[in-house]
mmCIF file of C-alpha atoms in Angstrom:
data_model
loop_
_atom_site.group_PDB
_atom_site.id
_atom_site.type_symbol
_atom_site.label_atom_id
_atom_site.label_comp_id
_atom_site.label_asym_id
_atom_site.label_seq_id
_atom_site.Cartn_x
_atom_site.Cartn_y
_atom_site.Cartn_z
ATOM 1 C CA UNK A 4 -37.603 -36.489 30.967
ATOM 2 C CA UNK A 5 -34.930 -35.306 28.521
ATOM 3 C CA UNK A 6 -35.042 -31.844 30.069
ATOM 4 C CA UNK A 7 -34.667 -30.414 33.568
ATOM 5 C CA UNK A 8 -37.235 -32.121 35.833
ATOM 6 C CA UNK A 9 -36.465 -32.460 39.505
ATOM 7 C CA UNK A 10 -37.291 -34.821 42.348
ATOM 8 C CA UNK A 11 -38.044 -32.687 45.412
ATOM 9 C CA UNK A 12 -38.760 -34.713 48.568
ATOM 10 C CA UNK A 13 -37.697 -32.223 51.219
ATOM 11 C CA UNK A 14 -40.277 -32.715 53.965
ATOM 12 C CA UNK A 15 -38.399 -33.199 57.272
ATOM 13 C CA UNK A 16 -40.947 -35.819 58.348
ATOM 14 C CA UNK A 17 -39.848 -38.225 55.594
ATOM 15 C CA UNK A 18 -38.669 -41.519 57.055
ATOM 16 C CA UNK A 19 -37.307 -44.249 54.789
ATOM 17 C CA UNK A 20 -34.647 -46.868 55.422
ATOM 18 C CA UNK A 21 -33.267 -46.546 51.896
ATOM 19 C CA UNK A 22 -33.713 -44.381 48.824
ATOM 20 C CA UNK A 23 -33.180 -44.822 45.091
ATOM 21 C CA UNK A 24 -33.459 -41.483 43.300
ATOM 22 C CA UNK A 25 -32.670 -41.225 39.602
ATOM 23 C CA UNK A 26 -33.095 -38.761 36.785
ATOM 24 C CA UNK A 27 -33.360 -40.659 33.495
ATOM 25 C CA UNK A 28 -34.078 -39.796 29.885
ATOM 26 C CA UNK A 29 -37.556 -40.755 28.682
ATOM 27 C CA UNK A 30 -36.115 -43.760 26.909
ATOM 28 C CA UNK A 31 -34.360 -44.761 30.155
ATOM 29 C CA UNK A 32 -31.110 -45.212 28.251
ATOM 30 C CA UNK A 33 -29.065 -42.586 30.026
ATOM 31 C CA UNK A 34 -28.805 -40.271 33.003
ATOM 32 C CA UNK A 35 -31.042 -37.205 32.848
ATOM 33 C CA UNK A 36 -30.564 -33.635 34.025
ATOM 34 C CA UNK A 37 -33.024 -33.386 36.886
ATOM 35 C CA UNK A 38 -32.020 -32.089 40.310
ATOM 36 C CA UNK A 39 -32.493 -34.600 43.172
ATOM 37 C CA UNK A 40 -33.341 -33.441 46.718
ATOM 38 C CA UNK A 41 -34.149 -35.810 49.583
ATOM 39 C CA UNK A 42 -34.553 -34.973 53.276
ATOM 40 C CA UNK A 43 -35.156 -37.405 56.144
ATOM 41 C CA UNK A 44 -35.744 -37.047 59.871
ATOM 42 C CA UNK A 45 -33.497 -40.095 60.425
ATOM 43 C CA UNK A 46 -30.582 -41.657 58.634
ATOM 44 C CA UNK A 47 -30.941 -43.772 55.509
ATOM 45 C CA UNK A 48 -29.047 -45.742 52.867
ATOM 46 C CA UNK A 49 -28.567 -44.285 49.402
ATOM 47 C CA UNK A 50 -29.136 -47.376 47.263
ATOM 48 C CA UNK A 51 -28.659 -45.292 44.133
ATOM 49 C CA UNK A 52 -28.598 -41.644 43.079
ATOM 50 C CA UNK A 53 -28.075 -40.779 39.410
ATOM 51 C CA UNK A 54 -28.257 -37.361 37.763
ATOM 52 C CA UNK A 55 -26.320 -35.004 35.553
ATOM 53 C CA UNK A 56 -27.466 -32.197 37.848
ATOM 54 C CA UNK A 57 -27.093 -31.752 41.634
ATOM 55 C CA UNK A 58 -27.822 -34.250 44.391
ATOM 56 C CA UNK A 59 -28.933 -32.570 47.638
ATOM 57 C CA UNK A 60 -29.261 -34.580 50.862
ATOM 58 C CA UNK A 61 -30.284 -33.494 54.353
ATOM 59 C CA UNK A 62 -30.397 -35.760 57.407
ATOM 60 C CA UNK A 63 -30.108 -35.614 61.173
ATOM 61 C CA UNK A 64 -28.585 -39.116 61.509
ATOM 62 C CA UNK A 65 -25.959 -41.145 59.602
ATOM 63 C CA UNK A 66 -26.362 -41.650 55.862
ATOM 64 C CA UNK A 67 -24.425 -44.422 54.075
ATOM 65 C CA UNK A 68 -24.477 -46.454 50.887
ATOM 66 C CA UNK A 69 -23.915 -49.832 52.569
ATOM 67 C CA UNK A 70 -25.174 -52.587 50.291
ATOM 68 C CA UNK A 71 -26.058 -50.089 47.564
ATOM 69 C CA UNK A 72 -26.678 -51.609 44.137
ATOM 70 C CA UNK A 73 -25.554 -48.530 42.208
ATOM 71 C CA UNK A 74 -23.082 -45.699 42.927
ATOM 72 C CA UNK A 75 -23.849 -42.060 43.549
ATOM 73 C CA UNK A 76 -23.423 -40.133 40.310
ATOM 74 C CA UNK A 77 -24.136 -36.418 40.542
ATOM 75 C CA UNK A 78 -22.284 -34.800 37.693
ATOM 76 C CA UNK A 79 -23.580 -31.371 38.721
ATOM 77 C CA UNK A 80 -22.194 -31.750 42.250
ATOM 78 C CA UNK A 81 -23.437 -32.825 45.682
ATOM 79 C CA UNK A 82 -24.703 -30.742 48.600
ATOM 80 C CA UNK A 83 -24.891 -32.206 52.119
ATOM 81 C CA UNK A 84 -26.823 -30.724 55.061
ATOM 82 C CA UNK A 85 -27.761 -31.659 58.620
ATOM 83 C CA UNK A 86 -25.906 -32.921 61.675
ATOM 84 C CA UNK A 87 -25.916 -36.500 60.390
ATOM 85 C CA UNK A 88 -22.717 -38.016 59.078
ATOM 86 C CA UNK A 89 -22.273 -39.004 55.416
ATOM 87 C CA UNK A 90 -20.240 -42.102 54.494
ATOM 88 C CA UNK A 91 -20.021 -42.656 50.727
ATOM 89 C CA UNK A 92 -16.907 -44.701 49.954
ATOM 90 C CA UNK A 93 -17.573 -46.535 46.675
ATOM 91 C CA UNK A 94 -14.860 -45.925 44.085
ATOM 92 C CA UNK A 95 -17.521 -45.773 41.357
ATOM 93 C CA UNK A 96 -19.110 -42.670 42.889
ATOM 94 C CA UNK A 97 -18.809 -39.517 40.828
ATOM 95 C CA UNK A 98 -19.461 -35.997 42.101
ATOM 96 C CA UNK A 99 -16.878 -33.446 40.955
ATOM 97 C CA UNK A 100 -18.030 -30.624 43.267
ATOM 98 C CA UNK A 101 -19.129 -30.721 46.897
ATOM 99 C CA UNK A 102 -20.569 -28.088 49.236
ATOM 100 C CA UNK A 103 -22.682 -27.998 52.385
ATOM 101 C CA UNK A 104 -22.677 -28.188 56.160
ATOM 102 C CA UNK A 105 -22.657 -31.563 57.925
ATOM 103 C CA UNK A 106 -21.585 -33.386 61.073
ATOM 104 C CA UNK A 107 -19.087 -35.846 59.574
ATOM 105 C CA UNK A 108 -18.080 -36.463 55.955
ATOM 106 C CA UNK A 109 -16.291 -39.574 54.652
ATOM 107 C CA UNK A 110 -16.513 -39.629 50.881
ATOM 108 C CA UNK A 111 -14.834 -41.129 47.820
ATOM 109 C CA UNK A 112 -15.338 -40.062 44.228
ATOM 110 C CA UNK A 113 -13.977 -41.643 41.073
ATOM 111 C CA UNK A 114 -13.523 -38.157 39.621
ATOM 112 C CA UNK A 115 -11.627 -35.066 40.656
ATOM 113 C CA UNK A 116 -13.139 -33.231 43.630
ATOM 114 C CA UNK A 117 -13.568 -29.516 44.171
ATOM 115 C CA UNK A 118 -14.786 -27.695 47.265
ATOM 116 C CA UNK A 119 -16.948 -25.119 45.522
ATOM 117 C CA UNK A 120 -20.185 -23.190 45.358
ATOM 118 C CA UNK A 121 -23.431 -24.933 44.497
ATOM 119 C CA UNK A 122 -26.446 -22.661 44.369
ATOM 120 C CA UNK A 123 -26.371 -20.456 47.449
ATOM 121 C CA UNK A 124 -24.141 -22.931 49.317
ATOM 122 C CA UNK A 125 -20.538 -21.763 49.497
ATOM 123 C CA UNK A 126 -17.809 -24.202 50.499
ATOM 124 C CA UNK A 127 -17.914 -27.134 52.908
ATOM 125 C CA UNK A 128 -18.240 -26.942 56.693
ATOM 126 C CA UNK A 129 -17.843 -30.157 58.715
ATOM 127 C CA UNK A 130 -18.360 -30.114 62.478
ATOM 128 C CA UNK A 131 -16.290 -33.247 63.131
ATOM 129 C CA UNK A 132 -13.924 -35.255 60.916
ATOM 130 C CA UNK A 133 -13.716 -34.870 57.137
ATOM 131 C CA UNK A 134 -12.155 -37.577 54.943
ATOM 132 C CA UNK A 135 -11.980 -36.733 51.241
ATOM 133 C CA UNK A 136 -10.712 -39.238 48.669
ATOM 134 C CA UNK A 137 -10.671 -38.645 44.917
ATOM 135 C CA UNK A 138 -9.341 -40.495 41.872
ATOM 136 C CA UNK A 139 -8.304 -37.108 40.487
ATOM 137 C CA UNK A 140 -7.126 -33.756 41.794
ATOM 138 C CA UNK A 141 -8.572 -32.260 44.979
ATOM 139 C CA UNK A 142 -8.979 -28.479 44.818
ATOM 140 C CA UNK A 143 -11.163 -25.613 45.971
ATOM 141 C CA UNK A 144 -12.781 -22.371 44.911
ATOM 142 C CA UNK A 145 -14.449 -21.873 48.297
ATOM 143 C CA UNK A 146 -13.306 -22.457 51.930
ATOM 144 C CA UNK A 147 -13.099 -25.797 53.719
ATOM 145 C CA UNK A 148 -13.852 -25.622 57.463
ATOM 146 C CA UNK A 149 -13.285 -28.737 59.587
ATOM 147 C CA UNK A 150 -13.827 -29.111 63.333
ATOM 148 C CA UNK A 151 -11.993 -32.431 63.616
ATOM 149 C CA UNK A 152 -9.306 -34.274 61.681
ATOM 150 C CA UNK A 153 -9.009 -33.532 57.965
ATOM 151 C CA UNK A 154 -7.693 -36.273 55.676
ATOM 152 C CA UNK A 155 -7.409 -35.559 51.946
ATOM 153 C CA UNK A 156 -6.150 -38.287 49.600
ATOM 154 C CA UNK A 157 -5.800 -38.209 45.835
ATOM 155 C CA UNK A 158 -5.571 -41.523 43.973
ATOM 156 C CA UNK A 159 -5.222 -40.458 40.354
ATOM 157 C CA UNK A 160 -3.962 -43.206 38.052
ATOM 158 C CA UNK A 161 -0.276 -42.892 37.305
ATOM 159 C CA UNK A 162 0.209 -40.660 40.320
ATOM 160 C CA UNK A 163 -0.955 -37.563 38.450
ATOM 161 C CA UNK A 164 -3.195 -36.271 41.228
ATOM 162 C CA UNK A 165 -2.582 -33.153 43.306
ATOM 163 C CA UNK A 166 -4.085 -31.536 46.393
ATOM 164 C CA UNK A 167 -4.536 -27.769 46.261
ATOM 165 C CA UNK A 168 -6.340 -26.502 49.367
ATOM 166 C CA UNK A 169 -4.402 -23.268 49.713
ATOM 167 C CA UNK A 170 -7.166 -20.814 50.679
ATOM 168 C CA UNK A 171 -6.203 -19.024 53.913
ATOM 169 C CA UNK A 172 -9.916 -18.956 54.779
ATOM 170 C CA UNK A 173 -9.716 -22.703 55.419
ATOM 171 C CA UNK A 174 -10.036 -23.758 59.054
ATOM 172 C CA UNK A 175 -8.845 -26.906 60.830
ATOM 173 C CA UNK A 176 -9.605 -26.281 64.493
ATOM 174 C CA UNK A 177 -11.264 -28.163 67.320
ATOM 175 C CA UNK A 178 -12.384 -26.679 70.651
ATOM 176 C CA UNK A 179 -10.246 -23.646 69.986
ATOM 177 C CA UNK A 180 -7.137 -25.730 69.267
ATOM 178 C CA UNK A 181 -5.444 -26.976 66.120
ATOM 179 C CA UNK A 182 -6.839 -29.999 64.285
ATOM 180 C CA UNK A 183 -4.722 -32.616 62.530
ATOM 181 C CA UNK A 184 -4.389 -32.321 58.745
ATOM 182 C CA UNK A 185 -3.372 -35.438 56.755
ATOM 183 C CA UNK A 186 -2.532 -34.990 53.054
ATOM 184 C CA UNK A 187 -1.634 -37.939 50.811
ATOM 185 C CA UNK A 188 -0.878 -38.522 47.114
ATOM 186 C CA UNK A 189 -1.163 -42.165 46.049
ATOM 187 C CA UNK A 190 -0.940 -43.940 42.699
ATOM 188 C CA UNK A 191 -4.455 -45.243 42.074
ATOM 189 C CA UNK A 192 -5.828 -47.699 44.626
ATOM 190 C CA UNK A 193 -2.336 -48.684 45.780
ATOM 191 C CA UNK A 194 -0.546 -47.360 48.826
ATOM 192 C CA UNK A 195 2.425 -46.284 46.684
ATOM 193 C CA UNK A 196 3.254 -42.621 47.165
ATOM 194 C CA UNK A 197 3.091 -40.591 43.938
ATOM 195 C CA UNK A 198 4.455 -37.301 42.647
ATOM 196 C CA UNK A 199 1.565 -34.836 42.729
ATOM 197 C CA UNK A 200 2.135 -31.535 44.516
ATOM 198 C CA UNK A 201 0.326 -30.770 47.780
ATOM 199 C CA UNK A 202 -0.612 -27.281 48.993
ATOM 200 C CA UNK A 203 -2.554 -26.532 52.188
ATOM 201 C CA UNK A 204 -3.261 -23.207 53.839
ATOM 202 C CA UNK A 205 -5.139 -21.678 56.753
ATOM 203 C CA UNK A 206 -4.749 -18.294 58.389
ATOM 204 C CA UNK A 207 -5.247 -20.045 61.742
ATOM 205 C CA UNK A 208 -3.044 -22.658 63.407
ATOM 206 C CA UNK A 209 -3.155 -26.338 62.483
ATOM 207 C CA UNK A 210 -1.189 -29.519 63.090
ATOM 208 C CA UNK A 211 0.261 -31.594 60.277
ATOM 209 C CA UNK A 212 -0.241 -35.325 60.542
ATOM 210 C CA UNK A 213 0.780 -37.679 57.763
ATOM 211 C CA UNK A 214 1.928 -35.878 54.606
ATOM 212 C CA UNK A 215 2.918 -38.123 51.682
ATOM 213 C CA UNK A 216 4.008 -37.055 48.195
ATOM 214 C CA UNK A 217 6.967 -37.485 45.858
ATOM 215 C CA UNK A 218 6.408 -33.887 44.761
ATOM 216 C CA UNK A 219 6.485 -30.533 46.557
ATOM 217 C CA UNK A 220 4.572 -29.849 49.746
ATOM 218 C CA UNK A 221 3.579 -26.252 50.446
ATOM 219 C CA UNK A 222 2.209 -25.153 53.824
ATOM 220 C CA UNK A 223 0.736 -21.686 54.430
ATOM 221 C CA UNK A 224 -0.347 -19.990 57.649
ATOM 222 C CA UNK A 225 -0.497 -16.775 59.626
ATOM 223 C CA UNK A 226 -0.678 -18.782 62.852
ATOM 224 C CA UNK A 227 1.347 -21.723 64.166
ATOM 225 C CA UNK A 228 1.991 -25.008 62.375
ATOM 226 C CA UNK A 229 3.472 -27.999 64.160
ATOM 227 C CA UNK A 230 3.265 -31.735 63.497
ATOM 228 C CA UNK A 231 2.740 -35.161 65.037
ATOM 229 C CA UNK A 232 5.081 -38.157 64.780
ATOM 230 C CA UNK A 233 3.810 -39.292 61.350
ATOM 231 C CA UNK A 234 6.083 -36.803 59.633
ATOM 232 C CA UNK A 235 6.351 -35.175 56.224
ATOM 233 C CA UNK A 236 7.575 -37.256 53.301
ATOM 234 C CA UNK A 237 8.084 -35.086 50.205
ATOM 235 C CA UNK A 238 10.717 -34.201 47.643
ATOM 236 C CA UNK A 239 10.681 -30.583 48.757
ATOM 237 C CA UNK A 240 9.098 -28.343 51.395
ATOM 238 C CA UNK A 241 7.916 -24.760 50.867
ATOM 239 C CA UNK A 242 6.676 -22.677 53.812
ATOM 240 C CA UNK A 243 4.736 -19.440 53.288
ATOM 241 C CA UNK A 244 3.024 -16.806 55.426
ATOM 242 C CA UNK A 245 3.960 -14.845 58.516
ATOM 243 C CA UNK A 246 3.359 -17.834 60.789
ATOM 244 C CA UNK A 247 5.593 -19.913 63.066
ATOM 245 C CA UNK A 248 6.585 -23.364 61.754
ATOM 246 C CA UNK A 249 7.888 -26.085 64.079
ATOM 247 C CA UNK A 250 8.418 -29.197 61.962
ATOM 248 C CA UNK A 251 11.095 -31.033 63.919
ATOM 249 C CA UNK A 252 10.100 -34.705 63.823
ATOM 250 C CA UNK A 253 12.913 -37.151 63.015
ATOM 251 C CA UNK A 254 10.507 -38.969 60.663
ATOM 252 C CA UNK A 255 10.514 -36.043 58.215
ATOM 253 C CA UNK A 256 12.056 -36.670 54.795
ATOM 254 C CA UNK A 257 12.640 -33.836 52.299
ATOM 255 C CA UNK A 258 15.815 -32.620 50.625
ATOM 256 C CA UNK A 259 14.916 -29.100 49.450
ATOM 257 C CA UNK A 260 13.583 -26.156 51.457
ATOM 258 C CA UNK A 261 12.372 -22.652 50.633
ATOM 259 C CA UNK A 262 10.014 -20.181 52.225
ATOM 260 C CA UNK A 263 9.094 -16.766 53.510
ATOM 261 C CA UNK A 264 7.911 -17.072 57.122
ATOM 262 C CA UNK A 265 7.710 -15.600 60.605
ATOM 263 C CA UNK A 266 10.083 -18.169 62.101
ATOM 264 C CA UNK A 267 11.016 -21.743 61.246
ATOM 265 C CA UNK A 268 12.348 -24.906 62.866
ATOM 266 C CA UNK A 269 12.725 -27.921 60.570
ATOM 267 C CA UNK A 270 14.349 -31.332 60.676
ATOM 268 C CA UNK A 271 14.863 -33.924 57.947
ATOM 269 C CA UNK A 272 16.385 -37.405 57.934
ATOM 270 C CA UNK A 273 18.712 -36.726 54.984
ATOM 271 C CA UNK A 274 20.648 -33.917 53.348
ATOM 272 C CA UNK A 275 19.039 -30.480 53.115
ATOM 273 C CA UNK A 276 19.504 -27.709 50.561
ATOM 274 C CA UNK A 277 18.144 -24.167 50.707
ATOM 275 C CA UNK A 278 16.995 -23.556 47.148
ATOM 276 C CA UNK A 279 14.329 -22.035 44.905
ATOM 277 C CA UNK A 280 10.943 -23.740 44.819
ATOM 278 C CA UNK A 281 8.475 -22.401 42.302
ATOM 279 C CA UNK A 282 8.639 -18.599 42.716
ATOM 280 C CA UNK A 283 10.020 -18.747 46.278
ATOM 281 C CA UNK A 284 13.689 -17.762 46.296
ATOM 282 C CA UNK A 285 15.540 -19.321 49.226
ATOM 283 C CA UNK A 286 14.477 -19.152 52.874
ATOM 284 C CA UNK A 287 13.682 -15.788 54.454
ATOM 285 C CA UNK A 288 12.465 -15.529 58.051
ATOM 286 C CA UNK A 289 11.382 -12.504 60.072
ATOM 287 C CA UNK A 290 12.570 -14.438 63.144
ATOM 288 C CA UNK A 291 14.829 -17.346 63.975
ATOM 289 C CA UNK A 292 15.880 -20.172 61.659
ATOM 290 C CA UNK A 293 16.724 -23.619 63.058
ATOM 291 C CA UNK A 294 17.810 -26.316 60.597
ATOM 292 C CA UNK A 295 18.587 -29.927 61.563
ATOM 293 C CA UNK A 296 19.453 -32.705 59.124
ATOM 294 C CA UNK A 297 20.973 -36.174 59.053
ATOM 295 C CA UNK A 298 23.057 -35.168 56.039
ATOM 296 C CA UNK A 299 24.873 -32.144 54.734
ATOM 297 C CA UNK A 300 23.257 -28.703 54.805
ATOM 298 C CA UNK A 301 23.936 -26.533 51.766
ATOM 299 C CA UNK A 302 22.412 -23.786 49.659
ATOM 300 C CA UNK A 303 22.146 -22.349 46.177
ATOM 301 C CA UNK A 304 19.780 -19.533 47.178
ATOM 302 C CA UNK A 305 19.694 -16.927 49.970
ATOM 303 C CA UNK A 306 19.173 -17.680 53.664
ATOM 304 C CA UNK A 307 18.086 -14.852 55.988
ATOM 305 C CA UNK A 308 16.689 -14.304 59.471
ATOM 306 C CA UNK A 309 17.542 -13.132 62.999
ATOM 307 C CA UNK A 310 19.362 -16.020 64.723
ATOM 308 C CA UNK A 311 20.596 -19.088 62.809
ATOM 309 C CA UNK A 312 21.180 -22.560 64.231
ATOM 310 C CA UNK A 313 22.228 -25.254 61.753
ATOM 311 C CA UNK A 314 22.987 -28.772 62.990
ATOM 312 C CA UNK A 315 23.887 -31.997 61.212
ATOM 313 C CA UNK A 316 23.390 -35.348 62.970
ATOM 314 C CA UNK A 317 25.594 -38.004 61.382
ATOM 315 C CA UNK A 318 28.138 -40.392 62.941
ATOM 316 C CA UNK A 319 30.455 -40.010 59.934
ATOM 317 C CA UNK A 320 30.102 -36.260 59.959
ATOM 318 C CA UNK A 321 28.037 -34.117 57.591
ATOM 319 C CA UNK A 322 29.165 -30.739 56.360
ATOM 320 C CA UNK A 323 27.416 -27.390 56.698
ATOM 321 C CA UNK A 324 28.215 -25.100 53.772
ATOM 322 C CA UNK A 325 26.262 -21.856 53.883
ATOM 323 C CA UNK A 326 28.394 -19.368 51.970
ATOM 324 C CA UNK A 327 25.828 -17.672 49.751
ATOM 325 C CA UNK A 328 26.378 -13.945 49.125
ATOM 326 C CA UNK A 329 22.722 -13.226 49.838
ATOM 327 C CA UNK A 330 22.826 -14.572 53.397
ATOM 328 C CA UNK A 331 22.068 -12.234 56.296
ATOM 329 C CA UNK A 332 21.399 -12.779 60.004
ATOM 330 C CA UNK A 333 21.178 -9.862 62.389
ATOM 331 C CA UNK A 334 21.785 -12.019 65.482
ATOM 332 C CA UNK A 335 23.828 -15.104 66.281
ATOM 333 C CA UNK A 336 24.972 -17.880 63.976
ATOM 334 C CA UNK A 337 25.508 -21.352 65.452
ATOM 335 C CA UNK A 338 26.781 -24.225 63.269
ATOM 336 C CA UNK A 339 27.147 -27.723 64.740
ATOM 337 C CA UNK A 340 28.175 -31.123 63.348
ATOM 338 C CA UNK A 341 27.091 -33.799 65.828
ATOM 339 C CA UNK A 342 26.755 -37.565 65.869
ATOM 340 C CA UNK A 343 23.369 -39.199 65.321
ATOM 341 C CA UNK A 344 22.800 -39.585 69.062
ATOM 342 C CA UNK A 345 23.479 -35.861 69.543
ATOM 343 C CA UNK A 346 25.999 -36.734 72.252
ATOM 344 C CA UNK A 347 29.328 -35.551 70.804
ATOM 345 C CA UNK A 348 30.711 -33.297 68.107
ATOM 346 C CA UNK A 349 32.130 -35.003 65.026
ATOM 347 C CA UNK A 350 34.402 -33.884 62.234
ATOM 348 C CA UNK A 351 32.736 -32.927 58.939
ATOM 349 C CA UNK A 352 35.386 -32.902 56.239
#
């Protein structure tokens, strides 16, 4: 049909090994605008799904596209339901919006990807792990809730992708604890890190895993954010919200820092400058500030908090120059220049 005609196969007793659902024009020369809905008591393989409208799937067991002859193209978005996991990893897939509630989600789209609202379904809730990969920007207009590890990767050609998942209603928690959040910006299908900005937020606590970008990384929370050994690799780091940040892995690499936080502990493997990032002027903390770097620590914007500890770790010595007129600490100020092994003081000329 040239107009809106849907395929509605939503009986829970359906049981097929594979499905091929398509909405075509009458002449069969192009994709049509019919909504596609398939439900199955078991898992199945999506051999093909083509529509300019929505694709809606519901299953209680794993759904894949292993051996599929055609990609999944749902230009109106894709909704996923049921406890079954969904694994759709073909680069030729295209679904610019996703929403639903599922057990596990591992998806790739050749387009940008937005966590949004489709019909009455608002946002994406995943009980276990969620892996999102897009050959464009990853963004949201509705919350993303993940009960396991979250991995979001943009692979826009030329490194022009970005990840903007900054809604404080996001959740990355498991069994009451913090889940790992991995955020990566790559140049196309390569593993070369690219320059798109990354922004992730949740009012609750979370743990940062691997963060890779040549641009700015922004983290937001009202809870606690710490990290595993994979570290943060970014040009600059911006921290926002009244939360507590402990980002002290030696694998971190960023040269610029700004924020407005509850308290902050950071470490980087090079020089560090307190500066302005976007509209965030310097680093302001309601609590303590602890800065550790393998190079010099300096500033061109204000630095404020309760107690300050600034330490450089460099065998040749690395200076600490924090002389900005806007600085203020109500408690103690401790400045240390140490060797890389943190065993002795060294001179920092």
